[in-house]
mmCIF file of C-alpha atoms in Angstrom:
data_model
loop_
_atom_site.group_PDB
_atom_site.id
_atom_site.type_symbol
_atom_site.label_atom_id
_atom_site.label_comp_id
_atom_site.label_asym_id
_atom_site.label_seq_id
_atom_site.Cartn_x
_atom_site.Cartn_y
_atom_site.Cartn_z
ATOM 1 C CA MET A 403 129.282 66.148 99.158
ATOM 2 C CA SER A 404 128.823 64.372 95.824
ATOM 3 C CA ASP A 405 126.107 65.496 93.414
ATOM 4 C CA ARG A 406 124.353 62.132 93.783
ATOM 5 C CA LEU A 407 124.101 62.583 97.545
ATOM 6 C CA ALA A 408 123.070 66.225 97.176
ATOM 7 C CA VAL A 409 120.035 65.302 95.083
ATOM 8 C CA LEU A 410 118.969 62.305 97.186
ATOM 9 C CA PRO A 411 116.321 64.304 99.148
ATOM 10 C CA GLN A 412 114.570 65.099 95.856
ATOM 11 C CA TYR A 413 113.629 61.429 95.485
ATOM 12 C CA LEU A 414 111.814 61.644 98.816
ATOM 13 C CA LEU A 415 110.062 65.006 98.444
ATOM 14 C CA PRO A 416 106.356 65.085 97.449
ATOM 15 C CA LYS A 417 107.241 67.001 94.279
ATOM 16 C CA GLY A 418 103.752 66.860 92.774
ATOM 17 C CA ALA A 419 102.100 68.247 95.899
ATOM 18 C CA LEU A 420 104.733 70.974 96.233
ATOM 19 C CA THR A 421 104.251 71.934 92.583
ATOM 20 C CA ASN A 422 100.464 72.121 92.901
ATOM 21 C CA PHE A 423 100.770 74.232 96.044
ATOM 22 C CA ALA A 424 103.275 76.578 94.403
ATOM 23 C CA GLY A 425 100.960 76.916 91.418
ATOM 24 C CA ARG A 426 98.067 78.011 93.649
ATOM 25 C CA ILE A 427 100.248 80.576 95.416
ATOM 26 C CA ALA A 428 101.633 81.896 92.134
ATOM 27 C CA ASN A 429 98.152 82.347 90.658
ATOM 28 C CA ALA A 430 96.638 83.930 93.780
ATOM 29 C CA ARG A 431 95.652 87.589 93.626
ATOM 30 C CA GLY A 432 96.581 88.568 97.142
ATOM 31 C CA GLY A 433 96.851 92.345 96.887
ATOM 32 C CA SER A 434 99.532 93.680 99.207
ATOM 33 C CA ARG A 435 100.672 90.143 100.095
ATOM 34 C CA THR A 436 101.323 89.408 96.428
ATOM 35 C CA THR A 437 103.252 92.671 96.080
ATOM 36 C CA ALA A 438 105.306 91.805 99.176
ATOM 37 C CA LEU A 439 106.122 88.369 97.745
ATOM 38 C CA ILE A 440 107.209 89.895 94.427
ATOM 39 C CA ARG A 441 109.310 92.544 96.196
ATOM 40 C CA TRP A 442 111.049 89.826 98.243
ATOM 41 C CA PHE A 443 111.692 87.744 95.112
ATOM 42 C CA VAL A 444 113.131 90.708 93.181
ATOM 43 C CA GLY A 445 115.527 91.431 96.047
ATOM 44 C CA ARG A 446 116.422 87.809 96.716
ATOM 45 C CA TYR A 447 117.295 87.015 93.079
ATOM 46 C CA ASN A 448 118.416 90.469 91.961
ATOM 47 C CA VAL A 449 115.819 90.696 89.171
ATOM 48 C CA ASN A 450 116.419 93.618 86.814
ATOM 49 C CA MET A 451 113.022 95.300 86.592
ATOM 50 C CA ASP A 452 114.422 98.174 84.496
ATOM 51 C CA GLU A 453 114.166 95.837 81.489
ATOM 52 C CA ALA A 454 110.489 95.069 82.096
ATOM 53 C CA LEU A 455 107.771 96.659 79.996
ATOM 54 C CA ASP A 456 106.141 97.554 83.315
ATOM 55 C CA PRO A 457 108.842 97.988 85.993
ATOM 56 C CA ASP A 458 106.355 98.800 88.819
ATOM 57 C CA ILE A 459 105.906 95.604 90.843
ATOM 58 C CA SER A 460 102.728 96.939 92.456
ATOM 59 C CA HIS A 461 100.994 96.693 89.067
ATOM 60 C CA TYR A 462 101.252 92.890 88.967
ATOM 61 C CA THR A 463 98.136 91.271 90.427
ATOM 62 C CA SER A 464 99.638 87.779 90.783
ATOM 63 C CA PHE A 465 103.123 86.325 91.106
ATOM 64 C CA ASN A 466 102.755 84.534 87.763
ATOM 65 C CA GLU A 467 101.818 87.798 86.056
ATOM 66 C CA PHE A 468 105.098 89.216 87.333
ATOM 67 C CA PHE A 469 107.101 86.071 86.596
ATOM 68 C CA THR A 470 106.010 85.995 82.946
ATOM 69 C CA ARG A 471 106.398 89.767 82.553
ATOM 70 C CA ALA A 472 107.106 91.206 79.114
ATOM 71 C CA LEU A 473 110.344 93.013 78.320
ATOM 72 C CA ARG A 474 110.675 96.456 76.780
ATOM 73 C CA PRO A 475 110.717 96.203 72.965
ATOM 74 C CA ASP A 476 114.308 97.472 72.867
ATOM 75 C CA ALA A 477 115.610 95.256 75.695
ATOM 76 C CA ARG A 478 116.713 92.323 73.513
ATOM 77 C CA PRO A 479 117.776 93.344 69.976
ATOM 78 C CA LEU A 480 117.998 90.380 67.605
ATOM 79 C CA ALA A 481 121.381 89.444 66.169
ATOM 80 C CA ASN A 482 121.873 89.096 62.432
ATOM 81 C CA ALA A 483 122.377 85.326 62.553
ATOM 82 C CA ASP A 484 120.696 82.199 61.216
ATOM 83 C CA PHE A 485 119.817 81.061 64.749
ATOM 84 C CA ILE A 486 119.475 83.248 67.843
ATOM 85 C CA CYS A 487 119.373 82.291 71.499
ATOM 86 C CA PRO A 488 115.683 81.740 72.401
ATOM 87 C CA VAL A 489 115.897 82.576 76.127
ATOM 88 C CA ASP A 490 117.767 84.350 78.871
ATOM 89 C CA GLY A 491 119.659 81.741 80.877
ATOM 90 C CA ARG A 492 122.816 79.691 81.070
ATOM 91 C CA ILE A 493 124.217 77.065 78.737
ATOM 92 C CA SER A 494 124.006 73.667 80.437
ATOM 93 C CA GLN A 495 125.486 71.793 77.483
ATOM 94 C CA PHE A 496 125.523 72.013 73.690
ATOM 95 C CA GLY A 497 127.164 70.330 70.743
ATOM 96 C CA ALA A 498 126.868 67.204 68.616
ATOM 97 C CA ILE A 499 124.352 64.418 69.199
ATOM 98 C CA ASN A 500 126.306 61.148 69.297
ATOM 99 C CA ASP A 501 124.085 58.881 67.178
ATOM 100 C CA ASP A 502 120.959 59.350 69.348
ATOM 101 C CA GLN A 503 122.678 60.302 72.618
ATOM 102 C CA ILE A 504 122.548 63.814 74.100
ATOM 103 C CA PHE A 505 125.157 64.782 76.690
ATOM 104 C CA GLN A 506 123.554 65.929 79.948
ATOM 105 C CA ALA A 507 126.504 66.113 82.355
ATOM 106 C CA LYS A 508 129.594 64.100 83.234
ATOM 107 C CA GLY A 509 128.536 60.457 83.300
ATOM 108 C CA HIS A 510 125.003 61.100 82.036
ATOM 109 C CA ASN A 511 123.431 60.977 78.576
ATOM 110 C CA PHE A 512 119.848 60.600 77.405
ATOM 111 C CA SER A 513 118.374 59.582 74.068
ATOM 112 C CA THR A 514 116.532 61.747 71.576
ATOM 113 C CA THR A 515 113.772 59.109 71.442
ATOM 114 C CA ALA A 516 113.213 59.306 75.195
ATOM 115 C CA LEU A 517 113.222 63.110 75.103
ATOM 116 C CA VAL A 518 110.432 63.347 72.499
ATOM 117 C CA GLY A 519 108.228 60.827 74.259
ATOM 118 C CA GLY A 520 109.172 57.603 72.504
ATOM 119 C CA ASP A 521 108.622 58.630 68.867
ATOM 120 C CA ALA A 522 111.573 56.900 67.183
ATOM 121 C CA GLU A 523 110.644 58.228 63.733
ATOM 122 C CA LEU A 524 110.748 61.823 64.945
ATOM 123 C CA ALA A 525 113.969 61.245 66.896
ATOM 124 C CA ALA A 526 115.670 59.694 63.860
ATOM 125 C CA GLN A 527 115.548 63.054 62.073
ATOM 126 C CA PHE A 528 118.130 64.318 64.587
ATOM 127 C CA ARG A 529 120.548 61.372 64.510
ATOM 128 C CA ASN A 530 124.089 62.778 64.714
ATOM 129 C CA GLY A 531 122.628 66.275 64.695
ATOM 130 C CA SER A 532 123.103 69.075 67.228
ATOM 131 C CA PHE A 533 121.559 69.979 70.571
ATOM 132 C CA ALA A 534 121.553 72.778 73.129
ATOM 133 C CA ASN A 535 120.337 72.626 76.758
ATOM 134 C CA LEU A 536 119.634 76.054 78.295
ATOM 135 C CA TYR A 537 118.797 76.547 81.978
ATOM 136 C CA LEU A 538 116.574 79.427 83.138
ATOM 137 C CA SER A 539 117.259 80.506 86.719
ATOM 138 C CA PRO A 540 114.662 82.215 88.921
ATOM 139 C CA ARG A 541 116.016 85.684 88.083
ATOM 140 C CA ASP A 542 115.709 85.234 84.317
ATOM 141 C CA TYR A 543 113.069 86.415 81.873
ATOM 142 C CA HIS A 544 110.811 83.385 81.412
ATOM 143 C CA ARG A 545 109.290 83.740 77.979
ATOM 144 C CA ILE A 546 110.686 81.499 75.244
ATOM 145 C CA HIS A 547 111.169 82.798 71.704
ATOM 146 C CA MET A 548 111.869 81.303 68.287
ATOM 147 C CA PRO A 549 115.536 80.842 67.339
ATOM 148 C CA CYS A 550 114.603 80.954 63.628
ATOM 149 C CA ASP A 551 111.546 81.166 61.370
ATOM 150 C CA GLY A 552 109.407 78.028 61.557
ATOM 151 C CA ARG A 553 106.028 76.435 60.871
ATOM 152 C CA LEU A 554 104.516 74.455 63.743
ATOM 153 C CA THR A 555 103.639 70.852 62.872
ATOM 154 C CA ARG A 556 103.173 69.024 66.202
ATOM 155 C CA MET A 557 103.075 69.447 69.970
ATOM 156 C CA ILE A 558 103.568 66.513 72.333
ATOM 157 C CA TYR A 559 102.911 66.515 76.082
ATOM 158 C CA VAL A 560 105.034 63.889 77.857
ATOM 159 C CA PRO A 561 104.222 63.120 81.514
ATOM 160 C CA GLY A 562 107.096 62.578 83.897
ATOM 161 C CA ASP A 563 108.832 63.442 87.140
ATOM 162 C CA LEU A 564 109.271 66.921 88.575
ATOM 163 C CA PHE A 565 112.890 66.969 89.716
ATOM 164 C CA SER A 566 114.698 70.283 89.916
ATOM 165 C CA VAL A 567 116.688 71.095 86.766
ATOM 166 C CA ASN A 568 119.489 73.138 88.323
ATOM 167 C CA PRO A 569 123.119 72.237 87.449
ATOM 168 C CA THR A 570 123.646 70.116 90.568
ATOM 169 C CA THR A 571 120.585 68.017 89.775
ATOM 170 C CA ALA A 572 121.653 67.655 86.131
ATOM 171 C CA ARG A 573 124.941 66.193 87.366
ATOM 172 C CA GLY A 574 123.272 63.944 89.937
ATOM 173 C CA ILE A 575 120.168 62.451 88.284
ATOM 174 C CA PRO A 576 120.573 60.229 85.193
ATOM 175 C CA GLY A 577 118.444 61.133 82.163
ATOM 176 C CA LEU A 578 116.970 64.146 83.943
ATOM 177 C CA PHE A 579 115.602 66.031 80.929
ATOM 178 C CA ALA A 580 114.068 62.875 79.430
ATOM 179 C CA ARG A 581 112.391 61.799 82.680
ATOM 180 C CA ASN A 582 110.830 65.102 83.788
ATOM 181 C CA GLU A 583 107.457 66.267 82.496
ATOM 182 C CA ARG A 584 107.878 68.155 79.208
ATOM 183 C CA VAL A 585 106.221 69.741 76.191
ATOM 184 C CA VAL A 586 107.828 68.963 72.814
ATOM 185 C CA CYS A 587 107.210 71.489 70.016
ATOM 186 C CA VAL A 588 108.098 70.406 66.466
ATOM 187 C CA PHE A 589 108.691 72.875 63.632
ATOM 188 C CA ASP A 590 109.578 72.786 59.946
ATOM 189 C CA THR A 591 112.142 75.406 58.924
ATOM 190 C CA ALA A 592 114.131 76.376 55.853
ATOM 191 C CA HIS A 593 116.998 74.390 57.397
ATOM 192 C CA GLY A 594 114.994 71.239 58.135
ATOM 193 C CA PRO A 595 113.048 70.082 61.215
ATOM 194 C CA PHE A 596 113.660 71.624 64.603
ATOM 195 C CA VAL A 597 112.474 70.660 68.112
ATOM 196 C CA MET A 598 112.061 72.926 71.120
ATOM 197 C CA THR A 599 111.384 70.989 74.329
ATOM 198 C CA LEU A 600 110.108 72.786 77.426
ATOM 199 C CA VAL A 601 111.180 70.752 80.459
ATOM 200 C CA GLY A 602 109.136 70.970 83.654
ATOM 201 C CA ALA A 603 110.565 70.899 87.168
ATOM 202 C CA THR A 604 109.692 71.106 90.854
ATOM 203 C CA ILE A 605 107.255 74.005 91.484
ATOM 204 C CA VAL A 606 106.976 74.786 87.753
ATOM 205 C CA GLY A 607 103.231 75.297 87.944
ATOM 206 C CA SER A 608 102.634 75.037 84.223
ATOM 207 C CA MET A 609 103.982 75.526 80.714
ATOM 208 C CA ALA A 610 102.153 77.444 78.006
ATOM 209 C CA THR A 611 102.491 78.056 74.272
ATOM 210 C CA VAL A 612 101.179 80.997 72.266
ATOM 211 C CA TRP A 613 99.026 78.797 70.002
ATOM 212 C CA HIS A 614 97.523 76.574 72.705
ATOM 213 C CA GLY A 615 97.647 78.437 75.989
ATOM 214 C CA VAL A 616 98.381 76.508 79.198
ATOM 215 C CA VAL A 617 99.297 72.903 78.374
ATOM 216 C CA ASN A 618 99.541 71.663 81.945
ATOM 217 C CA PRO A 619 97.629 71.469 84.165
ATOM 218 C CA PRO A 620 95.705 69.335 83.634
ATOM 219 C CA ARG A 621 98.457 66.778 84.072
ATOM 220 C CA SER A 622 98.039 63.387 82.457
ATOM 221 C CA SER A 623 99.552 59.946 82.985
ATOM 222 C CA HIS A 624 99.845 59.343 79.234
ATOM 223 C CA VAL A 625 101.390 61.105 76.238
ATOM 224 C CA ARG A 626 99.088 63.597 74.494
ATOM 225 C CA GLU A 627 99.657 64.953 71.011
ATOM 226 C CA TRP A 628 98.304 67.759 68.830
ATOM 227 C CA GLN A 629 98.792 67.844 65.049
ATOM 228 C CA TYR A 630 98.976 71.151 63.173
ATOM 229 C CA ASP A 631 99.760 70.005 59.625
ATOM 230 C CA ASP A 632 96.397 71.320 58.434
ATOM 231 C CA GLN A 633 97.038 74.760 59.951
ATOM 232 C CA ASN A 634 99.452 77.464 58.904
ATOM 233 C CA ILE A 635 100.929 78.433 62.275
ATOM 234 C CA MET A 636 104.040 80.404 61.346
ATOM 235 C CA LEU A 637 106.382 81.983 63.883
ATOM 236 C CA LYS A 638 109.196 84.347 62.925
ATOM 237 C CA LYS A 639 112.657 84.461 64.463
ATOM 238 C CA GLY A 640 112.312 86.254 67.792
ATOM 239 C CA ASP A 641 108.553 85.703 68.104
ATOM 240 C CA GLU A 642 107.311 84.442 71.455
ATOM 241 C CA LEU A 643 106.806 80.664 71.454
ATOM 242 C CA GLY A 644 105.741 80.029 75.021
ATOM 243 C CA ARG A 645 106.531 80.576 78.671
ATOM 244 C CA PHE A 646 107.276 78.861 81.954
ATOM 245 C CA LEU A 647 105.257 79.653 85.050
ATOM 246 C CA LEU A 648 108.328 79.359 87.299
ATOM 247 C CA GLY A 649 111.730 78.470 85.866
ATOM 248 C CA SER A 650 113.089 75.469 84.035
ATOM 249 C CA THR A 651 115.115 74.331 80.992
ATOM 250 C CA VAL A 652 114.731 74.164 77.217
ATOM 251 C CA VAL A 653 116.326 71.467 75.064
ATOM 252 C CA MET A 654 116.696 72.115 71.323
ATOM 253 C CA LEU A 655 117.383 69.549 68.600
ATOM 254 C CA PHE A 656 118.675 70.247 65.079
ATOM 255 C CA PRO A 657 119.446 67.885 62.161
ATOM 256 C CA LYS A 658 122.890 66.778 61.086
ATOM 257 C CA ASP A 659 125.105 69.207 59.168
ATOM 258 C CA VAL A 660 122.980 72.293 59.858
ATOM 259 C CA LEU A 661 124.676 74.317 62.604
ATOM 260 C CA THR A 662 127.983 75.796 63.563
ATOM 261 C CA PHE A 663 127.645 77.105 67.119
ATOM 262 C CA ASN A 664 128.866 80.547 68.106
ATOM 263 C CA GLN A 665 132.504 80.220 69.197
ATOM 264 C CA SER A 666 131.777 82.268 72.334
ATOM 265 C CA TRP A 667 129.359 79.616 73.619
ATOM 266 C CA GLN A 668 130.704 77.604 76.549
ATOM 267 C CA PRO A 669 129.002 75.412 79.185
ATOM 268 C CA ALA A 670 127.877 77.461 82.214
ATOM 269 C CA ALA A 671 128.122 80.735 80.253
ATOM 270 C CA ALA A 672 125.276 83.229 80.624
ATOM 271 C CA VAL A 673 123.283 83.911 77.457
ATOM 272 C CA ARG A 674 120.606 86.417 76.525
ATOM 273 C CA LEU A 675 117.627 86.232 74.251
ATOM 274 C CA GLY A 676 118.468 87.455 70.742
ATOM 275 C CA GLU A 677 122.211 86.815 70.857
ATOM 276 C CA THR A 678 123.826 84.793 68.070
ATOM 277 C CA MET A 679 123.485 81.096 68.830
ATOM 278 C CA ALA A 680 124.578 79.485 65.570
ATOM 279 C CA ASN A 681 124.838 79.874 61.823
ATOM 280 C CA CYS A 682 124.215 77.390 59.033
ATOM 281 C CA ARG A 683 127.205 75.354 57.959
#
C-alpha cells in the first residue's frame, strides 16, 4: 500500500474530538485504573523506567504525569559540543534549507515562512540555513531541552490540523509540519537566531513551555504571539524548554553558515538527548 493511501483515513477521522478525549483521559486521576493504563503502556512500548527519576509507576497520579516524567540527573550526560540533541527520538530529516524550502520526505517540502506562521521577516533569517526534524515516538522521554545557550525573544502559537506525525504520515501528507498545530519558540544565541518548533499531532493533548506553562488548550483559530524582548529569559544548553503531553515532532531552524552536523547523523537513526548534534563551522 502506498503512503498516500495509508494516510487517507486520517483525513476522515475526527482528529480534534479524538485529541480532546485523549487529553481528558491523560489528565484523569483514576487511581488503580490510571496505574493499569500506565503499566499497559510501559509494556506495550517497552518504556525504560530505570532511567526515570521515579521508576515506580504507581506513584504517578495521572497518565500525563507519567508521560512527562523527569529523568535521573545522570541519565543524559551532555556532550562537549556547540549544539546537542534536544530530545530523545529519531531523525526524520536534517540538512540544508534550499532557499526557503525544508525537506520533509520524498516528494514533499514545506517553507520556513509557512512553518513559523507566515512571518516572512522571521523566516528570511534562515534562508539557505540548516534544519533538523526529530520525531518522538510514544516510548521516548517527552521533555524538550535547549540545544545551546539562548535568550527567548518570541513565542508564536499557530493553529492547524492534527494529523499524526509518524514517518508514514510524513511521507504521505504534503507540508505536514507546516499544516499541523504548532508552537514556535524564537531565541537569540551567540551563533545567531534559532527556532525550535513544537509540532502538535493527533491525541497530543497539549504543548507546554517552562516560561509560559500550557500553551494549548485553549486552542485558537488565529495566530497568537508573545514578545519577550523586555524580559531576560535565558536558558542554558541542556535546560528544559518545554514538553509534549503525548508524542510529536520538533523542527529546528538555524541560519546559514552556522552548523556542521555530526557525521553519525542519518535519517531514521535513533538519537538521545545530550548527544552531539552539530558544531559551528
